[in-house]
């Protein structure tokens, strides 16, 4: 007969317990009674504590307290240690990002990466030039920002070249011409009539009168203190602790709501705890696993699109995918949402085009929504079928379809994406082979077009120029794609257009790319702003300026107010 273990087992555990005064023994019934009472007390305490958490009013022996909101016009940013805050020399990301809210620039970007005027009052393109008049802005000492300052800054950028963050700008702009010193009107001369985007004019403008020359500015790196005409001024600076940014009362645009403390968090510092406590209001986190790293209540993450696009590239010269119908079928059977969720930990955003679908607020919303039924319909109409019921389709000439999927071995997320695509292709009767190789072999096979489709990516700058992969002679066009109309639209897009004019060209360009489908966008990985519970205000972050919207920020702390009983 089986022994009952329940109570006897319990007796063995609770029948004896140690005390400093000696050893006591309790009966089985007493043991059960004590256990029930203990559980009851725990439940009551749990319910009471839960009610406490839900109730803003807390009563104790002193009196009654109420938790109220206590908004304050201050915010704090957390950054990593940087080598210098000189924005023209430093390659530290945090220096670059901070410069966007400290300095004026001719143009800046909205949350969709659409260029918009910052210091510029008016502009007009003509040939390879753009004539600009700037607003009546002032430096911290009251002197006006002029063409002298813009020309001086550009001269410094060109002198620094690739040793600074604006080396690409130096290659695009030839010179700046203007009349007498102090003028607010000048002309920017570009090197090429087909490479003159407003996006190239986003560099920070520094004061000429503060330096004896370009070399003096280049040497000014140690303990560099920003001197600006932008949204904020730097009031105090400590190379170990950070800086205090105060609102620029003379700012030509919408003035900021709060001062900002910029705090340097050294390696090993607990950013999680600092954000949770409100000591830091916000910080940039690019880790794909950032959501899983948050362990404190109330912390939220604002995700925004990075400058990296991941895509499927089609070898338009390969017999297997030469047909646009086959390319469309592959697009239809690719489950982008699942790829983003499982391969990118939801730290990515899909796009209806290889261009971000909301870039420049373009109205073109054409897309290939995930649908195996549509994929099968497209293949059937194009003459593909499984004639012998083998589970694999053949083309109209009876040739079996097998695709070679090329991917770089060291890119883990892309390898996983290739595996998911291969599995999806199998489900619509298309056989495939994944060729996972090291980077040098990967590039060699791309150049030789030894593949059917490849999983790749591209890093973009503010101009969002994709000529390198879309133009017939693009240096990174490994697909063999060629369309003269698309070539012309790409040139037109970069040939000196207003935002409205560019939007119309972009819309037409996206329609052509959608129809030809040389590439299919998988996603744009995202970066994040980690927000403290006290953080309030708008975030219009973009990859050039995560702090876009800083003028609206403030902190909302909780305050305990005593309300005595009558």
XYZ file of N, CA and C in Angstrom, residues 362-525:
492
model
N 6.434 61.170 -49.011
C 6.018 60.760 -50.351
C 4.714 59.975 -50.272
N 3.741 60.271 -51.138
C 2.432 59.607 -51.073
C 2.416 58.189 -51.626
N 3.479 57.768 -52.299
C 3.490 56.443 -52.929
C 3.494 55.345 -51.860
N 2.407 54.565 -51.796
C 2.273 53.529 -50.778
C 2.196 52.130 -51.381
N 2.727 51.923 -52.588
C 2.714 50.607 -53.222
C 3.541 49.619 -52.409
N 3.073 48.373 -52.313
C 3.807 47.381 -51.538
C 3.455 45.965 -51.989
N 4.284 45.022 -51.552
C 4.035 43.598 -51.770
C 3.744 42.977 -50.401
N 2.475 42.939 -50.034
C 2.099 42.389 -48.733
C 2.277 40.879 -48.725
N 2.693 40.354 -47.584
C 2.932 38.919 -47.446
C 1.675 38.117 -47.780
N 1.778 37.248 -48.776
C 0.655 36.398 -49.177
C 1.170 35.271 -50.058
N 1.137 34.052 -49.543
C 1.562 32.902 -50.344
C 0.604 32.662 -51.505
N -0.668 32.973 -51.289
C -1.648 32.807 -52.368
C -1.314 33.718 -53.543
N -0.964 34.967 -53.252
C -0.584 35.890 -54.330
C 0.691 35.423 -55.015
N 1.626 34.920 -54.223
C 2.873 34.403 -54.799
C 2.572 33.278 -55.780
N 1.703 32.357 -55.383
C 1.340 31.238 -56.264
C 0.600 31.716 -57.506
N -0.267 32.712 -57.342
C -1.018 33.248 -58.487
C -0.083 33.881 -59.508
N 0.886 34.652 -59.018
C 1.849 35.302 -59.914
C 2.639 34.256 -60.687
N 3.079 33.214 -60.010
C 3.848 32.150 -60.662
C 3.001 31.414 -61.697
N 1.771 31.143 -61.349
C 0.879 30.418 -62.259
C 0.637 31.219 -63.536
N 0.379 32.524 -63.389
C 0.131 33.378 -64.551
C 1.378 33.508 -65.424
N 2.551 33.365 -64.818
C 3.810 33.471 -65.568
C 4.211 32.144 -66.201
N 3.407 31.101 -66.006
C 3.674 29.816 -66.652
C 4.418 28.810 -65.808
N 4.626 29.112 -64.531
C 5.289 28.159 -63.640
C 4.253 27.180 -63.085
N 4.624 25.898 -62.993
C 3.696 24.900 -62.449
C 4.457 23.656 -62.005
N 3.799 22.871 -61.173
C 4.353 21.592 -60.720
C 3.729 20.498 -61.580
N 4.316 20.273 -62.736
C 3.714 19.388 -63.733
C 3.645 17.935 -63.283
N 4.624 17.462 -62.552
C 4.659 16.046 -62.162
C 4.355 15.829 -60.680
N 3.780 16.864 -60.035
C 3.389 16.766 -58.615
C 4.545 16.337 -57.718
N 5.724 16.867 -58.005
C 6.909 16.518 -57.211
C 7.105 17.442 -56.016
N 6.303 18.503 -55.965
C 6.467 19.498 -54.907
C 7.375 20.635 -55.309
N 7.942 20.556 -56.530
C 8.832 21.605 -57.039
C 8.297 22.108 -58.369
N 8.284 23.429 -58.539
C 7.736 23.987 -59.774
C 8.773 23.981 -60.896
N 8.266 24.065 -62.120
C 9.096 24.155 -63.321
C 8.613 25.346 -64.133
N 9.495 25.901 -64.952
C 9.065 26.996 -65.816
C 8.300 26.435 -67.006
N 7.862 27.316 -67.885
C 7.024 26.876 -69.006
C 7.762 25.965 -69.973
N 9.104 25.966 -69.899
C 9.896 25.074 -70.757
C 10.233 23.758 -70.065
N 9.729 23.561 -68.862
C 9.961 22.316 -68.141
C 11.225 22.286 -67.309
N 11.886 23.422 -67.146
C 13.114 23.484 -66.343
C 12.784 23.708 -64.865
N 13.391 22.905 -64.007
C 13.172 23.075 -62.579
C 13.832 24.363 -62.092
N 13.184 24.987 -61.126
C 13.679 26.260 -60.603
C 14.439 26.023 -59.296
N 15.703 26.398 -59.294
C 16.525 26.316 -58.080
C 17.277 27.632 -57.922
N 17.136 28.247 -56.762
C 17.774 29.536 -56.510
C 19.000 29.379 -55.619
N 19.991 30.219 -55.872
C 21.196 30.258 -55.045
C 21.131 31.537 -54.206
N 20.988 31.371 -52.869
C 20.860 32.509 -51.957
C 22.224 32.805 -51.339
N 22.797 33.951 -51.695
C 24.126 34.333 -51.217
C 24.000 35.224 -49.984
N 24.788 34.921 -48.957
C 24.747 35.715 -47.731
C 26.123 35.695 -47.074
N 26.432 36.790 -46.381
C 27.712 36.885 -45.680
C 27.645 36.104 -44.371
N 28.568 35.215 -44.181
C 28.557 34.259 -43.070
C 28.547 34.928 -41.703
N 29.259 36.036 -41.567
C 29.408 36.673 -40.263
C 28.226 37.570 -39.888
N 27.273 37.738 -40.793
C 26.093 38.554 -40.518
C 24.967 37.636 -40.034
N 24.905 37.443 -38.729
C 24.002 36.439 -38.152
C 22.540 36.675 -38.525
N 22.080 37.921 -38.423
C 20.670 38.188 -38.709
C 20.344 37.949 -40.177
N 21.298 38.280 -41.049
C 21.063 38.051 -42.477
C 21.058 36.561 -42.803
N 21.895 35.796 -42.129
C 21.903 34.339 -42.341
C 20.559 33.751 -41.923
N 20.040 34.186 -40.782
C 18.738 33.706 -40.326
C 17.632 34.113 -41.296
N 17.755 35.311 -41.858
C 16.779 35.768 -42.848
C 16.831 34.889 -44.087
N 18.035 34.561 -44.534
C 18.192 33.672 -45.696
C 17.534 32.322 -45.433
N 17.680 31.817 -44.225
C 17.083 30.525 -43.871
C 15.562 30.590 -43.907
N 14.993 31.685 -43.409
C 13.533 31.838 -43.428
C 13.018 31.966 -44.859
N 13.753 32.711 -45.681
C 13.339 32.873 -47.077
C 13.413 31.537 -47.807
N 14.469 30.779 -47.559
C 14.618 29.466 -48.193
C 13.448 28.554 -47.832
N 13.059 28.579 -46.571
C 11.930 27.759 -46.115
C 10.631 28.214 -46.773
N 10.431 29.529 -46.877
C 9.217 30.061 -47.501
C 9.158 29.708 -48.982
N 10.306 29.755 -49.656
C 10.360 29.392 -51.073
C 9.973 27.930 -51.275
N 10.425 27.084 -50.387
C 10.105 25.656 -50.470
C 8.600 25.435 -50.418
N 7.920 26.253 -49.619
C 6.479 26.104 -49.441
C 5.685 26.504 -50.677
N 6.302 27.250 -51.595
C 5.618 27.564 -52.859
C 6.279 26.828 -54.031
N 7.046 25.804 -53.697
C 7.586 24.922 -54.727
C 8.893 25.346 -55.346
N 9.622 26.256 -54.705
C 10.901 26.724 -55.250
C 12.045 26.181 -54.405
N 12.925 25.435 -55.027
C 14.098 24.907 -54.332
C 15.177 25.985 -54.235
N 15.970 25.926 -53.186
C 17.030 26.925 -53.024
C 18.200 26.337 -52.261
N 19.343 26.971 -52.458
C 20.572 26.593 -51.770
C 21.161 27.846 -51.144
N 21.447 27.796 -49.847
C 22.046 28.937 -49.162
C 23.561 28.839 -49.257
N 24.175 29.887 -49.812
C 25.634 29.950 -49.922
C 26.115 30.977 -48.902
N 26.573 30.500 -47.741
C 27.016 31.356 -46.649
C 28.544 31.380 -46.622
N 29.124 32.535 -46.944
C 30.580 32.625 -47.103
C 31.132 33.860 -46.395
N 32.453 33.884 -46.208
C 33.104 35.031 -45.589
C 33.060 36.239 -46.525
N 33.331 37.424 -45.958
C 33.107 38.674 -46.677
C 33.856 38.757 -48.003
N 35.123 38.373 -48.038
C 35.881 38.506 -49.277
C 35.296 37.630 -50.382
N 34.868 36.423 -50.020
C 34.248 35.525 -51.004
C 32.872 36.055 -51.397
N 32.160 36.585 -50.411
C 30.838 37.172 -50.653
C 30.919 38.274 -51.705
N 31.868 39.198 -51.530
C 32.030 40.301 -52.476
C 32.472 39.801 -53.847
N 33.333 38.809 -53.857
C 33.800 38.232 -55.122
C 32.640 37.622 -55.905
N 31.772 36.907 -55.209
C 30.623 36.282 -55.867
C 29.612 37.332 -56.328
N 29.481 38.412 -55.556
C 28.592 39.499 -55.973
C 29.071 40.103 -57.290
N 30.359 40.421 -57.354
C 30.913 41.045 -58.561
C 30.805 40.122 -59.771
N 30.946 38.813 -59.527
C 30.856 37.835 -60.623
C 29.405 37.464 -60.920
N 28.482 38.005 -60.127
C 27.046 37.674 -60.213
C 26.825 36.164 -60.123
N 27.553 35.557 -59.200
C 27.437 34.117 -58.969
C 26.399 33.874 -57.870
N 25.167 34.202 -58.159
C 24.079 34.041 -57.193
C 22.749 34.293 -57.912
N 21.657 33.947 -57.258
C 20.320 34.284 -57.765
C 19.762 35.476 -56.995
N 19.800 35.363 -55.666
C 19.441 36.496 -54.814
C 20.495 36.601 -53.712
N 20.683 37.803 -53.194
C 21.602 37.952 -52.064
C 20.934 38.772 -50.970
N 21.351 38.522 -49.739
C 20.860 39.279 -48.595
C 21.946 40.282 -48.234
N 21.650 41.563 -48.406
C 22.669 42.589 -48.196
C 22.112 43.817 -47.513
N 22.890 44.880 -47.548
C 22.474 46.113 -46.905
C 23.278 47.301 -47.391
N 22.854 48.481 -46.957
C 23.495 49.730 -47.370
C 23.352 50.742 -46.247
N 24.425 51.501 -46.000
C 24.379 52.603 -45.043
C 24.210 53.902 -45.812
N 23.292 54.735 -45.351
C 22.943 55.964 -46.060
C 23.373 57.192 -45.271
N 23.562 58.304 -45.993
C 23.776 59.575 -45.317
C 22.483 60.379 -45.406
N 22.534 61.625 -44.994
C 21.326 62.435 -44.954
C 20.676 62.665 -46.298
N 21.438 62.560 -47.382
C 20.887 62.777 -48.722
C 20.041 61.600 -49.187
N 20.148 60.461 -48.522
C 19.383 59.246 -48.860
C 19.577 58.869 -50.330
N 20.783 59.077 -50.830
C 21.079 58.820 -52.243
C 21.384 57.338 -52.463
N 20.579 56.683 -53.300
C 20.765 55.254 -53.573
C 21.291 54.994 -54.975
N 21.919 55.997 -55.555
C 22.461 55.849 -56.907
C 23.464 54.708 -56.996
N 24.213 54.461 -55.929
C 25.272 53.449 -55.989
C 24.726 52.046 -56.219
N 23.476 51.786 -55.825
C 22.915 50.446 -56.047
C 21.830 50.428 -57.116
N 21.294 51.600 -57.484
C 20.188 51.634 -58.442
C 20.599 52.068 -59.844
N 21.628 52.912 -59.938
C 22.053 53.381 -61.254
C 22.687 52.255 -62.055
N 22.532 52.330 -63.361
C 23.083 51.284 -64.236
C 24.573 51.087 -64.013
N 25.295 52.192 -63.773
C 26.743 52.105 -63.555
C 27.115 52.331 -62.092
N 26.175 52.111 -61.185
C 26.434 52.315 -59.759
C 27.529 51.397 -59.244
N 28.414 51.929 -58.412
C 29.566 51.149 -57.939
C 29.160 49.950 -57.095
N 27.974 49.982 -56.502
C 27.502 48.856 -55.689
C 26.295 48.162 -56.313
N 26.093 48.398 -57.604
C 25.003 47.722 -58.305
C 25.502 46.368 -58.797
N 25.287 45.337 -57.982
C 25.723 43.979 -58.322
C 24.593 43.157 -58.937
N 23.436 43.800 -59.140
C 22.265 43.068 -59.631
C 22.177 43.040 -61.152
N 22.939 43.908 -61.822
C 22.825 44.016 -63.272
C 21.616 44.821 -63.701
N 20.931 45.443 -62.740
C 19.728 46.223 -63.051
C 20.088 47.462 -63.851
N 19.305 47.724 -64.893
C 19.551 48.891 -65.740
C 18.232 49.424 -66.273
N 17.967 50.698 -65.988
C 16.753 51.355 -66.458
C 17.091 52.825 -66.662
N 17.093 53.264 -67.907
C 17.503 54.637 -68.212
C 16.595 55.663 -67.548
N 15.315 55.341 -67.448
C 14.398 56.283 -66.802
C 14.754 56.448 -65.331
N 15.059 55.339 -64.675
C 15.461 55.387 -63.267
C 16.770 56.161 -63.115
N 17.713 55.952 -64.039
C 18.977 56.707 -64.010
C 18.704 58.206 -64.051
N 17.799 58.601 -64.937
C 17.468 60.015 -65.077
C 16.789 60.581 -63.838
N 15.894 59.802 -63.239
C 15.196 60.253 -62.035
C 16.158 60.391 -60.857
N 17.120 59.484 -60.765
C 18.130 59.574 -59.703
C 18.964 60.840 -59.853
N 19.349 61.159 -61.087
C 20.098 62.393 -61.340
C 19.249 63.614 -60.999
N 17.982 63.565 -61.408
C 17.091 64.697 -61.176
C 16.874 64.932 -59.683
N 16.770 63.844 -58.940
C 16.536 63.947 -57.500
C 17.684 64.662 -56.791
N 18.899 64.521 -57.341
C 20.086 65.100 -56.712
C 20.583 66.347 -57.441
N 19.760 66.926 -58.298
C 20.240 68.015 -59.155
C 19.851 69.400 -58.667
N 19.524 69.543 -57.392
C 19.185 70.857 -56.876
C 17.704 71.130 -56.973
N 16.938 70.561 -56.055
C 15.484 70.694 -56.063
C 15.005 71.194 -54.703
N 13.878 71.888 -54.725
C 13.221 72.197 -53.466
C 12.632 70.902 -52.920
N 12.180 70.921 -51.696
C 11.609 69.715 -51.089
C 10.375 69.260 -51.857
N 9.512 70.180 -52.235
C 8.300 69.812 -52.980
C 8.645 69.214 -54.338
N 9.619 69.801 -55.018
C 10.042 69.262 -56.316
C 10.661 67.874 -56.153
N 11.467 67.706 -55.122
C 12.107 66.412 -54.873
C 11.076 65.336 -54.559
N 10.031 65.706 -53.836
C 8.996 64.737 -53.468
C 8.316 64.163 -54.711
N 8.060 64.991 -55.696
C 7.418 64.522 -56.934
C 8.332 63.563 -57.697
N 9.614 63.901 -57.757
C 10.577 63.027 -58.440
C 10.695 61.702 -57.698
N 10.765 61.766 -56.383
C 10.892 60.557 -55.568
C 9.698 59.634 -55.756
N 8.521 60.199 -55.823
C 7.313 59.389 -55.996
C 7.362 58.620 -57.311
N 7.790 59.273 -58.372
C 7.907 58.617 -59.678
C 9.005 57.556 -59.648
N 10.095 57.855 -58.968
C 11.201 56.903 -58.854
C 10.756 55.640 -58.122
N 10.018 55.808 -57.034
C 9.555 54.659 -56.252
C 8.592 53.780 -57.049
N 7.782 54.390 -57.892
C 6.863 53.610 -58.731
C 7.640 52.710 -59.686
N 8.679 53.249 -60.293
C 9.485 52.469 -61.233
C 10.223 51.331 -60.529
N 10.781 51.619 -59.367
C 11.504 50.589 -58.619
C 10.546 49.496 -58.164
N 9.350 49.901 -57.769
C 8.347 48.922 -57.330
C 7.987 47.974 -58.463
N 7.869 48.489 -59.651
C 7.469 47.656 -60.791
C 8.612 46.759 -61.262
N 9.835 47.286 -61.294
C 10.981 46.495 -61.770
C 11.507 45.537 -60.698
N 11.409 45.940 -59.459
C 11.814 45.152 -58.292
C 13.228 44.568 -58.396
N 14.254 45.416 -58.537
C 15.627 44.898 -58.480
C 16.043 44.579 -57.040
N 15.367 45.230 -56.084
C 15.616 44.997 -54.661
C 14.272 44.918 -53.937
N 14.262 44.175 -52.855
C 13.070 44.136 -52.004
C 13.506 44.419 -50.575
N 12.935 45.457 -49.989
C 13.345 45.889 -48.651
C 12.891 44.893 -47.586
N 13.836 44.457 -46.777
C 13.510 43.627 -45.618
C 13.136 44.534 -44.449
N 14.003 45.465 -44.125
C 13.711 46.366 -43.014
C 14.790 47.435 -42.882
N 14.477 48.411 -42.059
C 15.450 49.376 -41.554
C 15.623 49.098 -40.060
N 16.774 48.568 -39.627
C 16.999 48.410 -38.181
C 16.829 49.755 -37.480
